[in-house]
Every structure is written in C-alpha cells, then in structure tokens.
Coordinates of C-alpha atoms and ligand atoms in Angstrom, one line a residue:
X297 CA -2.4 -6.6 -8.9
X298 CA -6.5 -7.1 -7.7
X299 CA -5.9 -7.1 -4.1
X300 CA -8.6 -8.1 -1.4
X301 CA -7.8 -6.6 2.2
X302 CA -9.5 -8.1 4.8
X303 CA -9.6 -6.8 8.8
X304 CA -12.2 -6.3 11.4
X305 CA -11.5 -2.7 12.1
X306 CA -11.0 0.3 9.7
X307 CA -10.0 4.1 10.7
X308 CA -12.2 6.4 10.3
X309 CA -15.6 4.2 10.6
X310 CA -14.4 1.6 13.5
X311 CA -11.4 1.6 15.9
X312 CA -10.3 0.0 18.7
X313 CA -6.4 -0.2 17.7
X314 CA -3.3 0.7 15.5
X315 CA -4.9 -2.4 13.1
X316 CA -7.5 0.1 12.2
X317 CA -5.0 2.7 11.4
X318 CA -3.1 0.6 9.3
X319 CA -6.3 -0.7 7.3
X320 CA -6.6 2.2 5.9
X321 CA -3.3 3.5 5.3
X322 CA -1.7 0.3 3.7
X323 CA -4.5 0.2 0.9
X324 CA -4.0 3.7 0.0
X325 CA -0.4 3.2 -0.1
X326 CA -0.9 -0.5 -1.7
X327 CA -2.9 2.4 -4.2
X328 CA -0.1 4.9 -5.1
X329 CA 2.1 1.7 -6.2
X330 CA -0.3 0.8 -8.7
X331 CA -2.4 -2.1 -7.1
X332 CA -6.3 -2.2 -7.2
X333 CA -7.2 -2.5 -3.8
X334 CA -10.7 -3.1 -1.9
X335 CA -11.1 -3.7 1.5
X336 CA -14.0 -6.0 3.4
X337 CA -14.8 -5.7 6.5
X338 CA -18.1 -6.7 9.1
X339 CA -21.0 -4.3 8.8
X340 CA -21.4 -3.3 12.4
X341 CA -24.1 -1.6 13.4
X342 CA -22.1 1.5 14.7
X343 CA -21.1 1.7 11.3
X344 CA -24.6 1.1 9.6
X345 CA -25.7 4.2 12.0
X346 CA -22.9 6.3 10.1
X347 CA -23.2 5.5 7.0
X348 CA -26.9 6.5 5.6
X349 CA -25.1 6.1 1.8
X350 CA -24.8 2.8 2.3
X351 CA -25.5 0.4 -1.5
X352 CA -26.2 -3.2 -1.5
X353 CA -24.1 -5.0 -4.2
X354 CA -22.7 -8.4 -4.5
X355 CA -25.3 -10.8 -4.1
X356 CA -24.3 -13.7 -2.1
X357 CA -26.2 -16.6 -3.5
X358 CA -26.8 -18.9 -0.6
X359 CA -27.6 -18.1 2.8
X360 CA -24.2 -19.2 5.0
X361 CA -24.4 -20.8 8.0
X362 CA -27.6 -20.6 8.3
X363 CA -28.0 -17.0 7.5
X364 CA -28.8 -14.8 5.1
X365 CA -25.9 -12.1 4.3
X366 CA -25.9 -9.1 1.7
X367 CA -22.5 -7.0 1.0
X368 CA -23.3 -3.4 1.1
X369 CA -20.7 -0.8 -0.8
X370 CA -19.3 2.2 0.6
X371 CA -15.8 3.7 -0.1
X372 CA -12.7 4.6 2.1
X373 CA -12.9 8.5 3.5
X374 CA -11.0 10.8 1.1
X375 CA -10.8 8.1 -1.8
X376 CA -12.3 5.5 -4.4
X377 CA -11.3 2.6 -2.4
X378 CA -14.2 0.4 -2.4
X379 CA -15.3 -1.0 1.1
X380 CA -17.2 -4.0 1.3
X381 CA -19.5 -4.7 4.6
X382 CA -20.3 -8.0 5.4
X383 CA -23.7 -7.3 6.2
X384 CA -25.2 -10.0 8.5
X385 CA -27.3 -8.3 11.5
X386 CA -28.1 -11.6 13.2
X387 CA -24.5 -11.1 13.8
X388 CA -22.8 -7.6 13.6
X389 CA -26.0 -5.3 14.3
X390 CA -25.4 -5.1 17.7
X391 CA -24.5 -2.5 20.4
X392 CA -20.8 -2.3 21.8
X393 CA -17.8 -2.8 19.8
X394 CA -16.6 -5.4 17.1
X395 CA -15.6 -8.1 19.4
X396 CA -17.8 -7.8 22.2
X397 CA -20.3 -5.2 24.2
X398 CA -17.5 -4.1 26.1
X399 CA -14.0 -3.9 25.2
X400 CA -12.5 -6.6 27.6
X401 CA -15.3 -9.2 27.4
X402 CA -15.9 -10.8 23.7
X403 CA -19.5 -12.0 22.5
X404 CA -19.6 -15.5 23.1
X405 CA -20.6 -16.5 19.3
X406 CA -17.2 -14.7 17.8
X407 CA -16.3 -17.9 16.6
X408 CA -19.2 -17.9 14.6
X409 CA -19.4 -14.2 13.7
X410 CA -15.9 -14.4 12.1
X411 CA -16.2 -17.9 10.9
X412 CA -19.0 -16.3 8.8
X413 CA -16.8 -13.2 7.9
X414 CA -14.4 -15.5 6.4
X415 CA -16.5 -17.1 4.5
X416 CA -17.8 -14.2 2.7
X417 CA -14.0 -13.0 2.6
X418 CA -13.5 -16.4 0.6
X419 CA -16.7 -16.3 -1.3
X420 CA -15.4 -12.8 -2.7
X421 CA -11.8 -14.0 -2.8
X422 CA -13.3 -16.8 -5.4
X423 CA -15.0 -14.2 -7.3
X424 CA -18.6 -16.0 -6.1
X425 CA -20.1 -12.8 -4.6
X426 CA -21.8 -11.3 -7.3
X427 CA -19.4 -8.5 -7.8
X428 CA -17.1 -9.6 -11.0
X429 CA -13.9 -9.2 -9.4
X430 CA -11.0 -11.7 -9.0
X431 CA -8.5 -10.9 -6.8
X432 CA -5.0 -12.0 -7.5
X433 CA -4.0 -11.7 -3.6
X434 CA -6.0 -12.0 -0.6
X435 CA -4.4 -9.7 2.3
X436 CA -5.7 -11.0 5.7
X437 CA -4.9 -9.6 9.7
X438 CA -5.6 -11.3 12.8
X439 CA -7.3 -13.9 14.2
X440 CA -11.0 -12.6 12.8
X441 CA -9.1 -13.3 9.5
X442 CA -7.6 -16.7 10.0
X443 CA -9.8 -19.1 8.4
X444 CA -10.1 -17.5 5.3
X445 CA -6.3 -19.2 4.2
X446 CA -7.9 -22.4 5.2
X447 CA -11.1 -22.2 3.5
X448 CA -9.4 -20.4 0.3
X449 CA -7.8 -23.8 0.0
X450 CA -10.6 -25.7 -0.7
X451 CA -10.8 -24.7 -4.4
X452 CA -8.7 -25.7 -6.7
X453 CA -8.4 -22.3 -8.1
X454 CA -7.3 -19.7 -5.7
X455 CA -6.1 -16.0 -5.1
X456 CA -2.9 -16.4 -3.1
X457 CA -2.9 -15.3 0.5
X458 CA -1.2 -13.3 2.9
X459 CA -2.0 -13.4 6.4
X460 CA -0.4 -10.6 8.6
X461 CA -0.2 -11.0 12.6
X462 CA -0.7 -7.7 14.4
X463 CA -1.1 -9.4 18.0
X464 CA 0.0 -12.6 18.4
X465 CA -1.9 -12.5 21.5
X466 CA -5.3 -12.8 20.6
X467 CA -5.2 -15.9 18.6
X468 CA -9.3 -16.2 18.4
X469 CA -9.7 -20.1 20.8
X470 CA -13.0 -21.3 20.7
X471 CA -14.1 -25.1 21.8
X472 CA -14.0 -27.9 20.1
X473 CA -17.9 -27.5 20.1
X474 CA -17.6 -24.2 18.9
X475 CA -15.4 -25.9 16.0
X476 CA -18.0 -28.8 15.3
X477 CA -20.6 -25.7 14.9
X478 CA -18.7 -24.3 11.9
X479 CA -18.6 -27.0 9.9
X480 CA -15.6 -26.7 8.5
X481 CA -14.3 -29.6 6.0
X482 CA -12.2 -31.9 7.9
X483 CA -9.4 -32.3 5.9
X484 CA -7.6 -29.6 3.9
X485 CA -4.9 -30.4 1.8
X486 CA -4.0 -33.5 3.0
X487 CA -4.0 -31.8 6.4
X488 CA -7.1 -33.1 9.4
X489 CA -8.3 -29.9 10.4
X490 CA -8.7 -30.8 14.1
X491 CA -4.9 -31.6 14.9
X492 CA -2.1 -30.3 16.3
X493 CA -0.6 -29.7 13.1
X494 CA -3.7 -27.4 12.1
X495 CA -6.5 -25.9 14.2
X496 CA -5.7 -28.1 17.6
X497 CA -4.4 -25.3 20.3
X498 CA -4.2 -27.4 24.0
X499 CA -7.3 -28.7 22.9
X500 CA -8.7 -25.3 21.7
X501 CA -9.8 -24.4 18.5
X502 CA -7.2 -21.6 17.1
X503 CA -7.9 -18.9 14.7
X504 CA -4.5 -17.9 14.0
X505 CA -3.1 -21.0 13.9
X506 CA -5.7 -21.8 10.8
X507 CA -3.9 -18.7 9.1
X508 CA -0.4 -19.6 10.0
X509 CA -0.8 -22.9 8.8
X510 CA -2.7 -22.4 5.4
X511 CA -1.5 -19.2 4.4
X512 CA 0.8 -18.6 1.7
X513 CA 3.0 -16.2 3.6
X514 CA 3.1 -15.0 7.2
X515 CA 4.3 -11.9 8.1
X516 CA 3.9 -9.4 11.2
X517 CA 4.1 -5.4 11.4
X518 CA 8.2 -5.5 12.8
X519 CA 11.1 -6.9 12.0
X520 CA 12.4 -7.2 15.7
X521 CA 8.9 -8.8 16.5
X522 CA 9.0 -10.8 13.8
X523 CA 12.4 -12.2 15.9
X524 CA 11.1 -11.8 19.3
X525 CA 8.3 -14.4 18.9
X526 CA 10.2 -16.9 17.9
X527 CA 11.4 -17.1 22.0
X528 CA 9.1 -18.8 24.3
X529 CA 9.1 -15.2 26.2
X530 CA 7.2 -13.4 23.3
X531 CA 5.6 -16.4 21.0
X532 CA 2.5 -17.0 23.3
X533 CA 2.8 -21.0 22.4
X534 CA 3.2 -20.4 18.5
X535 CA 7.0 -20.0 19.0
X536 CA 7.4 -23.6 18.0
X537 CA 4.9 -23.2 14.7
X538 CA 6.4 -20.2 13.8
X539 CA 10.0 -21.2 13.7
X540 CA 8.8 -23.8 11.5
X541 CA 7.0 -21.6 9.3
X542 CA 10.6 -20.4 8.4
X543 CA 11.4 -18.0 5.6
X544 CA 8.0 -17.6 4.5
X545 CA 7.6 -15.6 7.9
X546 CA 9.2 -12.3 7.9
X547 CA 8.6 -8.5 9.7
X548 CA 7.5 -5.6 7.7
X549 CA 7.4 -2.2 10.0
X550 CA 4.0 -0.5 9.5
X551 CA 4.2 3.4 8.7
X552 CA 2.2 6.3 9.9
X553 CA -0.8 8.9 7.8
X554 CA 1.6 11.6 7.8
X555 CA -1.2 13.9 6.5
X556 CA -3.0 12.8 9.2
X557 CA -0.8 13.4 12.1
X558 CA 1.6 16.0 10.9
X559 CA 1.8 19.3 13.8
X560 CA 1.7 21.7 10.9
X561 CA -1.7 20.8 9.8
X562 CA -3.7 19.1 12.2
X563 CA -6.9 20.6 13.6
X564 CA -7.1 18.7 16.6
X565 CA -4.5 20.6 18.3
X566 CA -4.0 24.3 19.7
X567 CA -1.4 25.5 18.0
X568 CA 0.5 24.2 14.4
X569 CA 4.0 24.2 15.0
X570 CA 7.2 22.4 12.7
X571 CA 10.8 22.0 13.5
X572 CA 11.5 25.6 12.7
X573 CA 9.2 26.8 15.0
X574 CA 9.2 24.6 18.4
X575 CA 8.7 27.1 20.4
X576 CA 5.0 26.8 19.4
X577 CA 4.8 23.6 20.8
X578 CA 4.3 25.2 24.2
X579 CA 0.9 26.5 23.7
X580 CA -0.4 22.5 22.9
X581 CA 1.6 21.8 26.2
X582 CA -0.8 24.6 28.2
X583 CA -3.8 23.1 26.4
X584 CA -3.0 19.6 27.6
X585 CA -3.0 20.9 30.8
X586 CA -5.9 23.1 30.8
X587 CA -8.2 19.8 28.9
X588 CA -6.8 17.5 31.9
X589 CA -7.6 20.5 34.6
X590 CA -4.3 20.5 35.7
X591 CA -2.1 23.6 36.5
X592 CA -0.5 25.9 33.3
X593 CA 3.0 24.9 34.7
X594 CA 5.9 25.6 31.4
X595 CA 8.4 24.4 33.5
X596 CA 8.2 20.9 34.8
X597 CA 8.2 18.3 32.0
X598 CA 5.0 16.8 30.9
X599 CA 5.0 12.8 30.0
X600 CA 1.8 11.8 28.2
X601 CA 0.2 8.5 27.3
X602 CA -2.3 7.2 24.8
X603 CA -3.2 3.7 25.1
X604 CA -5.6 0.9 25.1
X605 CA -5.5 -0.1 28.8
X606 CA -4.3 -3.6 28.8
X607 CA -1.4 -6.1 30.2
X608 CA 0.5 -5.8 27.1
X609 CA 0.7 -1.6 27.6
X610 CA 2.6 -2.5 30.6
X611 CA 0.4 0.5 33.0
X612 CA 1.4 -1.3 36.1
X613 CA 4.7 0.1 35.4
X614 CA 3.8 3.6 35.6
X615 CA 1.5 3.1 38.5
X616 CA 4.7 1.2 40.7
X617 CA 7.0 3.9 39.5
X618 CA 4.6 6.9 40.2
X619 CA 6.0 7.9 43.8
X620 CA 9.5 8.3 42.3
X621 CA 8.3 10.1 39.3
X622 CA 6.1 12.9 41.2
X623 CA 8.7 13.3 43.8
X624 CA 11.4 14.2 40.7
X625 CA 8.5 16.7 39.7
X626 CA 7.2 14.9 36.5
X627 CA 3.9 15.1 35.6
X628 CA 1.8 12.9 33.9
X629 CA -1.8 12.9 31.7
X630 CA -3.2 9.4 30.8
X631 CA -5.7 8.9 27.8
X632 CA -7.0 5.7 27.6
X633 CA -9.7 2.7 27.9
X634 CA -10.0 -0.9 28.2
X635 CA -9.5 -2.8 31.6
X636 CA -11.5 -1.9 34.3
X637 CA -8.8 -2.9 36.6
X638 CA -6.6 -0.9 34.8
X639 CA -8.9 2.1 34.5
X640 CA -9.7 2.0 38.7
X641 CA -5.9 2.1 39.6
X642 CA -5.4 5.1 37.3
X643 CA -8.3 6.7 38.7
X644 CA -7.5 5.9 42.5
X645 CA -3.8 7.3 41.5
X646 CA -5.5 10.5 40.1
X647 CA -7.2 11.1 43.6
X648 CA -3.7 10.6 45.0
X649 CA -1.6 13.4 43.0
X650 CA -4.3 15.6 42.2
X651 CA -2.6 18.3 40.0
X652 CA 0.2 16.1 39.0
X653 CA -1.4 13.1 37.0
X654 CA -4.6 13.5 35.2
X655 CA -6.7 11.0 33.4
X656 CA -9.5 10.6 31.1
X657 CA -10.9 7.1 30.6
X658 CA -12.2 7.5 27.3
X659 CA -11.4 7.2 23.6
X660 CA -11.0 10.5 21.8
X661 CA -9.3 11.0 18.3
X662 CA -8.9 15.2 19.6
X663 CA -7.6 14.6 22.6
X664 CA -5.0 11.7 21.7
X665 CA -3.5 14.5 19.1
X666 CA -3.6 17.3 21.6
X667 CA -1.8 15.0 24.3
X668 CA 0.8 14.0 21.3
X669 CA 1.5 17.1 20.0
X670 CA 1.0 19.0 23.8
X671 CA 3.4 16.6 26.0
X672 CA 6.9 17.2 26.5
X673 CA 7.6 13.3 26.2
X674 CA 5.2 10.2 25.1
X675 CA 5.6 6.8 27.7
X676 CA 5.0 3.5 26.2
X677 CA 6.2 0.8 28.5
X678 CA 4.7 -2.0 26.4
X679 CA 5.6 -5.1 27.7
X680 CA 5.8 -6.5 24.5
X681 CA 4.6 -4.1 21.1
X682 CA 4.2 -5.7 17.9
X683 CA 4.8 -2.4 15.6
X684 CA 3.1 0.6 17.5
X685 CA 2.6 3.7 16.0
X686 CA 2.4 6.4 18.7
X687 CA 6.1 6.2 19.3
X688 CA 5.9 7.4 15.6
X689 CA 3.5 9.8 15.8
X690 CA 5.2 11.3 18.8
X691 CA 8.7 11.8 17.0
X692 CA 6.7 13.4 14.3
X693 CA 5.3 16.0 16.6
X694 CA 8.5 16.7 18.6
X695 CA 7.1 14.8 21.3
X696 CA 10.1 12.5 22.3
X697 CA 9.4 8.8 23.2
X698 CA 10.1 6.9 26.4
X699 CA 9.8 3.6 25.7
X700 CA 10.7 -0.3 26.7
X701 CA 13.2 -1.7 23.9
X702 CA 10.7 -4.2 22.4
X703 CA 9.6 -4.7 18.9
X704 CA 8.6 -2.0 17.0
X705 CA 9.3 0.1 19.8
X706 CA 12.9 -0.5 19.6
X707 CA 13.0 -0.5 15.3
X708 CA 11.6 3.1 15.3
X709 CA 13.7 4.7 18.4
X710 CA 17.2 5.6 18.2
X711 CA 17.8 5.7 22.2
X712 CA 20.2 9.0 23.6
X713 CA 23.6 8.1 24.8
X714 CA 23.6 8.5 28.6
X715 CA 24.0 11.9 30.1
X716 CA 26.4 13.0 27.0
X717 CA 26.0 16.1 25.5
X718 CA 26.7 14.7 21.9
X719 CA 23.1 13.1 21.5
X720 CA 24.5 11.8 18.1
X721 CA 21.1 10.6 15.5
X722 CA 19.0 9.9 18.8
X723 CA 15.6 10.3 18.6
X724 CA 14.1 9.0 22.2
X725 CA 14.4 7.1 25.3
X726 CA 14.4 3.5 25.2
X727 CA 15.1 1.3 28.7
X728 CA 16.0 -2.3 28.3
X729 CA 14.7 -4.4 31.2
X730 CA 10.3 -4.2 31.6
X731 CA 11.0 -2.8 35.9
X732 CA 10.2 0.4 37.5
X733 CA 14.0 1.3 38.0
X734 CA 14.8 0.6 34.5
X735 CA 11.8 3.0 33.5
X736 CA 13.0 5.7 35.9
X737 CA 16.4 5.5 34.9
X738 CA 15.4 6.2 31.3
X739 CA 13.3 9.2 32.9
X740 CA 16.1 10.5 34.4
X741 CA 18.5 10.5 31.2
X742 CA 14.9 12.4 29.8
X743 CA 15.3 15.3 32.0
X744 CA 18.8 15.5 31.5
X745 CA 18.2 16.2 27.9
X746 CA 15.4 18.7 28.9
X747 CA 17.4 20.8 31.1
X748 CA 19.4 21.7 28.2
X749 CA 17.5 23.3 25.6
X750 CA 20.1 23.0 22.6
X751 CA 20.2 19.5 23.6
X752 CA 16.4 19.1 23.4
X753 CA 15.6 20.7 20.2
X754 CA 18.3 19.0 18.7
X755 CA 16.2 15.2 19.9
X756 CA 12.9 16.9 19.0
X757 CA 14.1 17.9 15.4
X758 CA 15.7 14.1 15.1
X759 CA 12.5 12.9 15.4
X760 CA 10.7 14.8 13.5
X761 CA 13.2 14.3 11.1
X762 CA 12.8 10.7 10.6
X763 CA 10.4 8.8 7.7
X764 CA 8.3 6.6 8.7
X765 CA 6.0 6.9 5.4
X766 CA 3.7 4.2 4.0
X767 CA 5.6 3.9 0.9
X768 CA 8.6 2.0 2.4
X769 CA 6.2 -0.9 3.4
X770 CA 4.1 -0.5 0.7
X771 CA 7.3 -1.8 -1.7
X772 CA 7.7 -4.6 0.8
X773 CA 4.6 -6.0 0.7
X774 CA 4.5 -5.7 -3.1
X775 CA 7.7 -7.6 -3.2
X776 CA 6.2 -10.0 -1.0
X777 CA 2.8 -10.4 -2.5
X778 CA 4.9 -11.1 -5.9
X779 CA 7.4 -13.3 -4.8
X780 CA 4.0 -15.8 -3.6
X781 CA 2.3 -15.5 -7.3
X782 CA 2.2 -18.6 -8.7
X783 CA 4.0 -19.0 -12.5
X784 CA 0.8 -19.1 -14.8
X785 CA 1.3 -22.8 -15.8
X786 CA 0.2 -23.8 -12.1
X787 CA -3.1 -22.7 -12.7
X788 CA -5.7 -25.5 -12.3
X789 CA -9.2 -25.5 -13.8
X790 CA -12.0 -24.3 -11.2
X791 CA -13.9 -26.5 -8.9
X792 CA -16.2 -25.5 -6.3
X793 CA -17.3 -26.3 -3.0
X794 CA -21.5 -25.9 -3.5
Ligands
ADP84 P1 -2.4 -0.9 19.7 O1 -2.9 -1.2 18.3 O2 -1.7 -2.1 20.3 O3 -3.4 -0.3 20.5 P2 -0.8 1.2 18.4 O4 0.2 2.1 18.9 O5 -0.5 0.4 17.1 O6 -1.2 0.2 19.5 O7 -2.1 1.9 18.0 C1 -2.9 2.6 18.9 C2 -3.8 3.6 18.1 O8 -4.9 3.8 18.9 C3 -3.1 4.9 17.9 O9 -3.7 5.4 16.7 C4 -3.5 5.7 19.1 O10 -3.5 7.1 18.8 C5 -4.9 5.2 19.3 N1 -5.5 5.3 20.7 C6 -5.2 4.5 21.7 N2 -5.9 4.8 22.8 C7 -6.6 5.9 22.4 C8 -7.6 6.7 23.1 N3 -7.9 6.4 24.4 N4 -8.2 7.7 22.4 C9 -7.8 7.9 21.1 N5 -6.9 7.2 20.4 C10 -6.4 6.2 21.1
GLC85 C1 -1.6 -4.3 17.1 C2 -0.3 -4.1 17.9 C3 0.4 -2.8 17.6 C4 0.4 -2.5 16.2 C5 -1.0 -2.6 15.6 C6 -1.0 -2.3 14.1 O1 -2.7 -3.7 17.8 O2 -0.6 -4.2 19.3 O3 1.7 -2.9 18.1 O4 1.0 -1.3 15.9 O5 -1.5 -3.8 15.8 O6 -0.2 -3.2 13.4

C-alpha cells in the first residue's frame, strides 16, 4: 500500500513530544511490513538550518492561500523514506518552535499555517503535487492534521484516510474569523461546515473535530485511552462526538525505537549494561548524579523524570508530595521544559533541597537517556497520558516506573502486589487515584522492593523483559488501513476542485 504520513513533528529533525518519536518509528515499521511510506511535514526553518541537502521537487502549481509554496525532498535519518517539507517561509521560516516562539504560547496565524499544511497534504494526497505518486491511504495526527479529512473529501476520487489522535487536548480552536479566512467550501458531503455537527466547537472553529468527523477511521495511541475519553473526565468536550463515532474509533498502543533506546548500545549513557549485567547500571546512576551536581550517594534510591512541563504531566504532584518524599530519603532529578510556572516552582523547590532534587530546564536527547538509564525509578504522574513512551523506555533500561494508572500508562505497566515478596509478572508501580498520598503510597511499596535486592532485579529484569516493539502496531494499523479500502467498483471518475 502507497501510504502518506502526515504530522508536524518528526524525530531526529523536530521535537517537542512522543508524536515526533512515533513519526518516525511507525513509517519504518509501516516499511518492514511491506508498505511504501513517505512522510510530509512543515519546512521549519530550524530544519532548513539542518538540512543543507535539501531538493526542491513537486511543483505545486498554484500559489495557496495566497502564497507561493515549493515541496523540498529530504529522507528519514538511517533510511530511504522520503520526507516531504512543506516549504512556505511566509509561514514556517521562523524562529522558535513549530507551534509558536515559545513552547506555551502558539503563533497567532496557526490556523492559517496548518490550514495551508493541509492543503498541500491534500494536494499530494490527490497526486496534484507534481511528484507522480498516488497514495492509497492518507495517515494523519493531531489537530495540525485535521482538515486534510475534510478537504480530501472534496474530490470525488480519494485516498482513504486515517486520522490518529495523540492529545485530545489540543484540538487546534481558532475564531470564526479565523474560519472565514480559510476559505474552506461550506458544505462537505452533505455536511455545512460551520455546525455543530462539523467544525462548530462552543462557537470555536475545531481542528480535530474536522478530522473526527470526515475521516475514514479514528483511532488514538492506547486502548485504555481510547476508553477513557469517552467519559466526560478524559474527553475534553468530544466525549459525546466520539462515542458516536463508534466502532470506527478504536486504540492502537504505540511502541518504542528499541535500537534507539536499548542500555546495551546507547552512547548517550555512562555505562552499557543488560539484564545479565545490572550491576552496571550503577555507574549511569553516579553519572546522573554527578550531571545534576548532586552527591555520589549508591544508597538512597534515585527517582527521575523526563517531561514536557505541563498540566497534563501532573508536576504539581511531585512538588505537594516533595516534603514527604525527602523526609523518606528519596531523591529526585527533573529534566524538563514547557511552563514557566511550572519551570519556577521546580526551580524554587531546587533552592529548597539542595542536594536532594536537582533540575535542568532544558531539552536534551543525552541527558533524558542518562536520567533513564541512571535512575533507580522513572515518575510519571500524568494526569491523564494518551500512550507515553518513557514508562517504556524506562522498563527497557531497568529503570522501573512509578506511575498514575491512566491510559497508556496503565496498558504498559504490570503494577507489584503490595509489600509481597512474590512480585509475580510485575513490572512497575502504578497508583490509582491522581493525590499526593496515593503517589506516596506507591513510593513506599517502591522502596520496599528496593530494600530487597532479589526482589528488585527480579522487577528490573520483568521490565526489561517486556516487547513493546513497533511491529505489533505496525500489523494493527495495516489491518486497519485495509479494513477502510474501498472494494474497486466504488471508485468514481476524478473531479477537481481548480
Ligand atoms: P508527550 O508526547 O506527551 O510529551 P511521551 O512520553 O509520549 O509524552 O513522549 C515524550 C518524549 O519526549 C520522550 O521521547 C521523552 O524522552 C522526550 N522528552 C520529554 N522531555 C524531554 C526533555 N526535557 N529532554 C529530552 N527529551 C525529552
Ligand atoms: C502525545 C501524548 C503521549 C503520546 C504521544 C505519542 O504527545 O501526550 O501520551 O505517547 O503523543 O503518541
């Protein structure tokens, strides 16, 4: 099968999130079972810096929107994946990151950035970018993505289309203005575009809801999310829409790069370790300690996070339960960045136990393996986590999760029985309720485990034990993308839309 992946952030060239991660693992994996995968994405000008190589190709007839827009070639790291950049620099060449100049504030012409983005998405979708190529499926992800399902629907003659939620969160709301602007057709299928029933969020303009409604399939990145937003705790207002998406809505579980993130062969870290040699793992833990300047201490157990610094990471958590957790002799190193409220707490806590919690406010591909493969146990008190992969990565490395029993969190965790000595398959620490005392609770059945080494290596080697390769979700979205190919006697003749 041709298939077209579409997502605003792609591992190694732009990150922000596990949705850049999973860009370029699922096409690879998509890859191995036979499928012809490319991948478009923005050309931001971070990305333009990086890439000197860069080759224009298709040749996009008109200028969109007002503007005109070439599609430059590269290819994804390590392979012949062909990556297309939407290159537009009234639009993407611009300093900061994809959505806005700072992480937590979004450029205030995004609706217009990514309306233009999924036009070109469609444009190559259609086969009307110059470049010869018809894909059978168009694969899109998040909001950034969401009205290429809409606009695919204006021809007659169309790829079908998957649209996969990794946030449910950011649903991409613009004004009504901001709606007029794009010039969108107003009726799609029978459907007015500015309604309840389509684009119409509490008077908003929605993103998502433009791909929930007009793509052939929905699906997100975890079964039990997948189930969780259908509640009114967890659906953020598209409970209602998605319940009535029904059965073409389901969960597939993301995977992790195990070549990428495997403690045997990774040269981000101090020392390469496996589950036969654990003992190793020790030397990452003093280099963790020595990169956050805090004391080489063997003994007491070191928690670790890596994390974007917002709400939905659940921080506050670890900040309310902190006096507990450094009077039980825990300590604690935090890598992260996003919220400046967020980041200031974290610091003001750092001046409060200096020598006990350390944290860097940055993003840092080294130092988020070190801290995985260096601390005794990873926290991730997500209020709410659509897949996640560091829980993942963590097991892999011996590093043993603590996390809140949500989503993906809760799929890729087997939690310890409490304070038993017959730790059965476990493979972390999961707490139930999103409080403090929950959290500490689950902190405490942690150290019980640690004070019995037998105990611990046997939770470590669980972990590392487990598969969480590509390939599993790789079959499931084949299976998905065949069971929405249309029998060949549906096909209509082409139109276009000029
Ligand atoms: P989300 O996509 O919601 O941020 P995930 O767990 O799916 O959560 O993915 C987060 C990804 O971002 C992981 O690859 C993680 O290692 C990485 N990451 C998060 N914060 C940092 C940071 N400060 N420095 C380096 N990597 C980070
Ligand atoms: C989102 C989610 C995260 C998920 C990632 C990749 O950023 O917050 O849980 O792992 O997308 O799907």
């Amino acid at each position: 099968m041709n298939i077209l992946f579409a997502c605003s952030e792609l591992y190694p060239l732009i990150k922000t999130g596990g949705l850049a991660d999973v860009a370029y693992n699922l096409p690879l994996a998509l890859k191995k079972q036979g499928h012809r995968v490319r991948i478009v994405l923005p050309a931001y000008r971070s990305l333009l810096n990086d890439l000197s190589h860069l080759k224009a190709v298709g040749q996009i007839a008109t200028t969109v929107q007002g503007y005109e827009v070439s599609l430059l070639k590269t290819n994804l790291k390590n392979t012949d994946i062909p990556v297309y950049l939407v290159h537009c620099p009234a639009l993407f060449d611009r300093p900061g990151g994809p959505y806005g100049e700072y992480s937590d504030v979004g450029w205030d012409d995004n609706a217009e950035r990514f309306g233009m983005f999924c036009r070109i998405v469609t444009l190559i979708g259609t086969d009307r970018a110059g470049l010869n190529w018809q894909p059978d499926m168009v694969h899109c992800n998040d909001w950034h993505t969401g009205l290429v399902p809409l606009l695919l629907r204006v021809y007659k003659t169309r790829p079908r289309c998957l649209y996969t939620i990794h946030n449910l969160a950011y649903q991409g709301l613009f004004s009504k203005a901001d709606f007029t602007a794009l010039k969108l057709p107003e009726v799609i299928d029978g459907v007015r575009l500015w309604n309840f029933r389509a684009l119409e969020f509490h008077g908003k303009m929605s993103f998502i809801k433009a791909g929930i409604v007009f793509a052939d399939a929905v699906n997100t990145v975890s079964r039990g999310y997948a189930q969780e937003v259908l509640s009114t705790e967890f659906g953020c207002g598209l409970d209602g829409l998605l319940g009535f998406v029904g059965e073409r809505f389901s969960g597939i579980g993301n995977g992790i790069d195990s070549q990428l993130w495997d403690p045997g062969n990774d040269h981000f870290i101090e020392t390469l370790y496996g589950p036969s040699s654990l003992h190793r793992k020790i030397f990452n833990k003093l280099a963790v300690q020595a990169e956050f300047h805090l004391p080489n201490n063997h003994e007491r157990l070191l928690l670790g996070v890596v994390s974007r610094l917002t709400d939905q990471k659940g921080i506050d958590l670890i900040l309310e339960t902190l006096p507990l957790m450094m009077q039980q002799g825990l300590d604690l190193v935090v890598l992260g960045s996003g919220d400046k409220k967020i980041e200031q707490a974290l610091e003001q806590a750092a001046r409060k136990y200096p020598g006990r919690l350390s944290v860097k406010l940055i993003y840092d591909e080294r130092i988020a393996h070190l801290v995985i493969a260096g601390a005794d146990a990873l926290l991730i008190p997500s209020r709410y986590e659509p897949c996640g992969l560091t829980q993942m990565y963590a097991q892999r490395y011996g590093t043993v999760p603590v996390a809140h029993a949500v989503g993906g969190l809760a799929d890729t965790i087997i939690d310890i029985p409490p304070y038993s000595e017959d730790i059965a398959d476990a493979t972390g620490v999961l707490f139930w309720e999103h409080s403090s005392s929950a959290m500490f609770e689950a902190l405490l059945r942690l150290e019980f485990v640690y004070g019995n080494l037998l105990l611990w290596r046997e939770l470590q080697r669980a972990g590392m034990g487990e598969n969480f390769s590509w390939d599993h979700s790789a079959k499931a979205y084949t299976n998905l993308y065949d069971s929405l190919l249309p029998e060949p006697e549906q096909i209509d003749e082409k139109v276009t839309i000029g």
